[in-house]
Short mmCIF file of C-alpha atoms in Angstrom, two decimals:
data_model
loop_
_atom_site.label_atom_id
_atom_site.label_comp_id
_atom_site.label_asym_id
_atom_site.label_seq_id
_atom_site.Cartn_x
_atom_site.Cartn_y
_atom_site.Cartn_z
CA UNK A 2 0.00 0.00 0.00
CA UNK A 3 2.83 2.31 0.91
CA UNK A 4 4.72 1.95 -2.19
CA UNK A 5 1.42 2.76 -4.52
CA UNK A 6 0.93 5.62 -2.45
CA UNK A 7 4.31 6.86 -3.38
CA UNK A 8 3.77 7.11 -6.60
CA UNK A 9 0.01 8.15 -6.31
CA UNK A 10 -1.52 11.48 -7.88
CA UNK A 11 -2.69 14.73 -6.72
CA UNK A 12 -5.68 17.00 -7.23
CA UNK A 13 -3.99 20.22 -8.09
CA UNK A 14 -5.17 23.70 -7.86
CA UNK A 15 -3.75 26.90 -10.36
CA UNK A 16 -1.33 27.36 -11.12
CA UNK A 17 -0.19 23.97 -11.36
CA UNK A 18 -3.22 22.04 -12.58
CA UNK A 19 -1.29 22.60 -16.43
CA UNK A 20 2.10 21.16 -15.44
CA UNK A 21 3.72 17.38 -15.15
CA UNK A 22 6.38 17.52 -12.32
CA UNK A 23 9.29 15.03 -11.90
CA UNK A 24 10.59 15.73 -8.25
CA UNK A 25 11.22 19.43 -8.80
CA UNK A 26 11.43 20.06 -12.01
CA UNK A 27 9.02 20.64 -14.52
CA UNK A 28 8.84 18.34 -17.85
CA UNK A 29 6.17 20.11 -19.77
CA UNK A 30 3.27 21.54 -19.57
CA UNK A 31 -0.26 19.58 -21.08
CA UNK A 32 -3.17 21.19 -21.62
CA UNK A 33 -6.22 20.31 -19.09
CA UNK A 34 -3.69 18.47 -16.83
CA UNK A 35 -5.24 18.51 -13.55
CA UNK A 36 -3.62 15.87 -11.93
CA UNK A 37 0.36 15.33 -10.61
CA UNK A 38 2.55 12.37 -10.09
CA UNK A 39 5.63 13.02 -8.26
CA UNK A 40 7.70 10.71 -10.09
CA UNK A 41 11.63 11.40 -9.58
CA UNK A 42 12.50 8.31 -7.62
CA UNK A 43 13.83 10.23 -4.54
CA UNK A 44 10.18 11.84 -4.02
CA UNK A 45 8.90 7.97 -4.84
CA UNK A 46 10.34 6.22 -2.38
CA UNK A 47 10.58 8.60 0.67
CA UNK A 48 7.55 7.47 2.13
CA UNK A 49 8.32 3.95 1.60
CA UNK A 50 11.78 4.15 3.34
CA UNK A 51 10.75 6.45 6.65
CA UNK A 52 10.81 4.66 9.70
CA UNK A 53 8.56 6.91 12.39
CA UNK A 54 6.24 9.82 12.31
CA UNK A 55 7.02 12.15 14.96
CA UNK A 56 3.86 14.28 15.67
CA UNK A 57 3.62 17.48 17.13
CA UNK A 58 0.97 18.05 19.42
CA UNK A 59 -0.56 21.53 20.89
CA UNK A 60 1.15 23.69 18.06
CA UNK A 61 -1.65 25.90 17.21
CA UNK A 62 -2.44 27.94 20.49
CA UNK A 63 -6.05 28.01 19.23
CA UNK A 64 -6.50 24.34 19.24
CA UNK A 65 -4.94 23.63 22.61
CA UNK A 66 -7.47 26.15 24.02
CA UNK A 67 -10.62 24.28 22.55
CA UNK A 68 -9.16 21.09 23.91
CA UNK A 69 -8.78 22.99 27.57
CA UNK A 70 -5.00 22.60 27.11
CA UNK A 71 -2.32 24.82 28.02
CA UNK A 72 -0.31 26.37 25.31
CA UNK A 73 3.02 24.32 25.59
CA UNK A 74 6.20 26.10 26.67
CA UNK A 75 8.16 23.05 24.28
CA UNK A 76 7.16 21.07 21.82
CA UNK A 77 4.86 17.90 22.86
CA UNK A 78 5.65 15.54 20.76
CA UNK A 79 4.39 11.85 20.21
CA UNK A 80 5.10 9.01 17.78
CA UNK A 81 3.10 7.16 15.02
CA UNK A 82 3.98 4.14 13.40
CA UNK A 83 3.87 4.38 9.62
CA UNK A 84 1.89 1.32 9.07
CA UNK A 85 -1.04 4.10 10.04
CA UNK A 86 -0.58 5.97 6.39
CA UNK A 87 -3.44 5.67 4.16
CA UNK A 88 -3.45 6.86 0.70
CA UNK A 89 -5.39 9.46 -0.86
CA UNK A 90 -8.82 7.99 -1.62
CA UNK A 91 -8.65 4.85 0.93
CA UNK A 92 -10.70 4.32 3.67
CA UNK A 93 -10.53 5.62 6.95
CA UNK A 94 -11.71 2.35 9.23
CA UNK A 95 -13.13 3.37 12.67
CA UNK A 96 -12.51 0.07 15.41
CA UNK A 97 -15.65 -0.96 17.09
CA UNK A 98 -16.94 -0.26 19.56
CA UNK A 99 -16.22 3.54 18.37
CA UNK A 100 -18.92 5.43 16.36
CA UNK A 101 -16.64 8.25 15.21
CA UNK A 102 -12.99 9.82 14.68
CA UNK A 103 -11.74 13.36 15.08
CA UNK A 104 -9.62 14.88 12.40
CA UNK A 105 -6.69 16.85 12.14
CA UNK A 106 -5.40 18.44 9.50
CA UNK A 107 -1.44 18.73 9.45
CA UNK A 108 0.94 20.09 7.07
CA UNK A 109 3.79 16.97 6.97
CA UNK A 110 7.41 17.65 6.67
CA UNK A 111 9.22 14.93 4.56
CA UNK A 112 12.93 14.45 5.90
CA UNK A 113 15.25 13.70 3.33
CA UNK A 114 18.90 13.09 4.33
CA UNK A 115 20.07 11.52 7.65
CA UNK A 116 19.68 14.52 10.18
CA UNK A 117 21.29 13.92 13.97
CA UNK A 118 22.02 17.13 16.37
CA UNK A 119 20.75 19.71 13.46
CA UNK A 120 21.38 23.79 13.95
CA UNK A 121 18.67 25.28 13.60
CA UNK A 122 19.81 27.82 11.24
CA UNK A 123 21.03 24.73 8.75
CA UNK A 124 17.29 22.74 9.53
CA UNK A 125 15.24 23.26 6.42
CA UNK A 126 18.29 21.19 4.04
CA UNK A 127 16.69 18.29 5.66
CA UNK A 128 13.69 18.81 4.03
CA UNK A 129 13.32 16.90 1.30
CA UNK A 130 9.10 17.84 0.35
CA UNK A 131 5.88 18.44 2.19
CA UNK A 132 2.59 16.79 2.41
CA UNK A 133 -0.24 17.05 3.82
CA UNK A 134 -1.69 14.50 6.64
CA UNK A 135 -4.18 14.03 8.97
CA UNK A 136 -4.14 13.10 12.59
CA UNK A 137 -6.91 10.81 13.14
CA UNK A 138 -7.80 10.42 16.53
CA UNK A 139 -9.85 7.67 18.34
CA UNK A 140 -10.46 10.73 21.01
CA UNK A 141 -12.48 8.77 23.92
CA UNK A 142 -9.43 6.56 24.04
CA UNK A 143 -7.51 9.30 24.41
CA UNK A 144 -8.62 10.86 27.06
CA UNK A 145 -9.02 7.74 28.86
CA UNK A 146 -5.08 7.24 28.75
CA UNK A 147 -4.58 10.80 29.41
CA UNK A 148 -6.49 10.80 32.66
CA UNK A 149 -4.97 7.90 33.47
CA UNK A 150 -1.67 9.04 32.58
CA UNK A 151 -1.02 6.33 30.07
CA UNK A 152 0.36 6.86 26.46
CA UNK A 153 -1.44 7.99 23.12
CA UNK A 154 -0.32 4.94 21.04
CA UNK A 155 -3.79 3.41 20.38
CA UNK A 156 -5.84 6.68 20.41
CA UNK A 157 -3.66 8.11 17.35
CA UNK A 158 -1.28 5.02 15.49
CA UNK A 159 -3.82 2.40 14.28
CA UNK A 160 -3.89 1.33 10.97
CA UNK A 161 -5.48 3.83 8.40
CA UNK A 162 -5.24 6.75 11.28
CA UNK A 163 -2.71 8.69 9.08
CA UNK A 164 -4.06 9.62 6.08
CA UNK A 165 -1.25 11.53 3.35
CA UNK A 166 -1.42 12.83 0.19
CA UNK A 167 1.46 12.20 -2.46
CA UNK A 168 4.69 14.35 -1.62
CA UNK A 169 5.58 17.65 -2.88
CA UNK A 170 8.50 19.25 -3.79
CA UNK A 171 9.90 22.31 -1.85
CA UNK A 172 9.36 24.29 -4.25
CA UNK A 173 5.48 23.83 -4.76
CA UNK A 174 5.72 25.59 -1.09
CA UNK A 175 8.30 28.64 -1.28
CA UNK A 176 7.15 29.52 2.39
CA UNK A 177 5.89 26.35 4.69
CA UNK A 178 4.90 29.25 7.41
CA UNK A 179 2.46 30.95 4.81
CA UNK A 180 0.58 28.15 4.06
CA UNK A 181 -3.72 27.61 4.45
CA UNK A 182 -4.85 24.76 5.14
CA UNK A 183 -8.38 23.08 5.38
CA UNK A 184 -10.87 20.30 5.94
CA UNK A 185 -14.55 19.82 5.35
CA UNK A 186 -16.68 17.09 6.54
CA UNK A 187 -19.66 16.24 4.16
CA UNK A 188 -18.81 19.54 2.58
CA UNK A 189 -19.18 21.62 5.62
CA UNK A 190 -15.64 23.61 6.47
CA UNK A 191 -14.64 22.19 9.56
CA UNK A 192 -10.77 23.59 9.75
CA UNK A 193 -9.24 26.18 7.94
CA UNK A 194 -5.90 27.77 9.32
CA UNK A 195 -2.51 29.41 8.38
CA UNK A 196 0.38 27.61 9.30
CA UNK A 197 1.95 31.20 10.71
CA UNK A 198 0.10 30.50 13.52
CA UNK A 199 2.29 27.52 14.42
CA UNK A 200 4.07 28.28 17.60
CA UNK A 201 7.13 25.97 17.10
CA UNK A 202 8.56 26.65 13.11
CA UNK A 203 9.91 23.71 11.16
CA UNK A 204 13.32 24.75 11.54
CA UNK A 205 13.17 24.54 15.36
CA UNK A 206 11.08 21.47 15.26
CA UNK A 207 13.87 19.68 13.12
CA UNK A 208 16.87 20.87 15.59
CA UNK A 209 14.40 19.93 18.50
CA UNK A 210 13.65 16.31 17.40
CA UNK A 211 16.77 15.48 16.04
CA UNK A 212 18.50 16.35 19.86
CA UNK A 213 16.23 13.23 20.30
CA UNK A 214 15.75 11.56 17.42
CA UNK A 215 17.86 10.91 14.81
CA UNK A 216 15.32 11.66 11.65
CA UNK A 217 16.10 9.49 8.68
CA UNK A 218 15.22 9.79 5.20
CA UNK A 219 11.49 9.78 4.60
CA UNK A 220 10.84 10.48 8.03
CA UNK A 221 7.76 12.30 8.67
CA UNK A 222 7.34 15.29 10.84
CA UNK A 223 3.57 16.06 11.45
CA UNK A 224 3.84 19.48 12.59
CA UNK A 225 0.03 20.22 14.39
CA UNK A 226 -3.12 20.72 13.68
CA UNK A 227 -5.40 24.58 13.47
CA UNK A 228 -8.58 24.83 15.42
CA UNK A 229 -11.55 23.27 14.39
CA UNK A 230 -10.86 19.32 15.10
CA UNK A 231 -14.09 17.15 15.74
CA UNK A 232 -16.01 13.89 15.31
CA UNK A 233 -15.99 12.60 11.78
CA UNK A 234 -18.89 9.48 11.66
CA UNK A 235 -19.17 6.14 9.84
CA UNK A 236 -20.30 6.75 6.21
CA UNK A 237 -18.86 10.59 6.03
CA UNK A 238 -16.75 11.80 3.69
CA UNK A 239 -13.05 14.27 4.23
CA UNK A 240 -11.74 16.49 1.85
CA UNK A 241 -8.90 18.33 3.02
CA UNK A 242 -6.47 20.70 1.29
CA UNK A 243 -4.13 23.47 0.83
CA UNK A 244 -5.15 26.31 -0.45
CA UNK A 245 -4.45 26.70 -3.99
CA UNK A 246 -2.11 23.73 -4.46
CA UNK A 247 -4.17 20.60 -3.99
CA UNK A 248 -6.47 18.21 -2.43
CA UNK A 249 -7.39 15.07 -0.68
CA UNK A 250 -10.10 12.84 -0.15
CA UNK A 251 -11.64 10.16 1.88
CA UNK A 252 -14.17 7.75 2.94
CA UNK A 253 -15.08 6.78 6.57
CA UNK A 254 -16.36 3.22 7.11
CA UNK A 255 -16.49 0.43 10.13
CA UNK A 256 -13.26 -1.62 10.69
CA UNK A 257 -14.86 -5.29 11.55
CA UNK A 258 -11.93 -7.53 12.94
CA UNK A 259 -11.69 -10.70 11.71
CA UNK A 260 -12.69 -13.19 14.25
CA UNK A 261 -10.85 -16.43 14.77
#
């Protein structure tokens, strides 16, 4: 599933709906091309290599409010395995006995080169493309291990919980801290937000995680999510976006387990 998703395509918005990519660089330009395929093989396989998602939780002082969180004074930070991905157009599987998810909307930084003990200043030639993800979260679970002081593992990393489009170059995305993104539910707008309004930047982030962490190539870096999470139900649909670049979309359906 991962490597198909690699190579999967994009919805794009103008000014790029015209133009065939190949990692960074354009090839041509085809009339009523809507769609994108990041196929240079470095932007192929990232996603297939990566070996964590590190997520970054409370980032948008708005959001930690409407959760009746405090606005962190460091990065909280929490890890997802990447058998969670799901690919653009998959199904998002809810685990009985739930009845519904909340989504998050996250812009995802794509590390690509080996980065250990990373100055801040130097941080962003790690990044080797963006995407965008969201955060599913099974949220009664989660604040059952909260309250009980437990982790978040099962309330954010089962499978299908990470939903990600295709990656994109850096240069689709000139300025990662000017960016607006969205989500609707059924068509209604649940999210939209600027990622200005992150309180930790990228670079800091990197330098940050990799004092911990060394980040490897294809890493992912899920860097928080605006205000405006909530419930998404069995049988609704997401579309989520950034503003005039592209889109995303996806079913929600039951998970049954398979008995034995």
């Amino acid at each position: 599933m991962v490597a198909s998703m690699a190579a999967s395509i994009l919805r794009l918005s103008p000014p790029y709906c015209n133009t065939l990519f190949a990692g960074d660089k354009i090839i041509k330009a085809i009339p009523n091309f809507r769609r994108m395929t990041t196929s240079a093989s470095a932007y192929k396989k990232l996603l297939t290599v990566g070996t964590k998602i590190i997520a970054v939780g409370r980032n948008y002082a708005a959001h930690a409010k409407e959760l009746g969180n405090s606005v962190p004074k460091e990065p909280v930070l929490f890890l997802k395995p990447t058998s969670s991905y799901l690919e653009d157009g998959g199904k998002i599987q809810v685990p009985e006995p739930l009845e519904a998810l909340d989504h998050e909307v996250e812009l995802a930084v794509v590390i690509g080169q080996r980065a250990r003990d990373v100055p801040e200043a130097n941080a962003m030639d790690y990044v080797g493309g963006y995407a965008l993800a969201l955060d599913m979260t099974a949220r009664e679970i989660q604040s059952t291990a909260k309250s009980a002081g437990l982790p978040w593992s099962v309330a954010k990393g089962q499978d299908t919980f990470t939903p990600i489009s295709s990656i994109v170059p850096t240069s689709m995305l000139p300025d990662p801290h000017n960016v607006e993104l969205w989500l609707k539910v059924d068509g209604e707008l649940r999210q939209k937000g600027s990622t200005s309004d992150m309180i930790f930047k990228i670079p800091f982030l990197i330098s940050h995680i990799s004092s911990m962490f060394t980040l490897l190539e294809g890493d992912v870096i899920l860097t928080g999510t605006p205000k405006g999470v909530g419930p998404v139900k069995i049988g609704q649909k997401i579309e989520a976006g950034i503003t005039g670049l592209f889109d995303m979309h996806f079913d929600v359906e039951r998970r049954h387990r398979i008995k034995h």
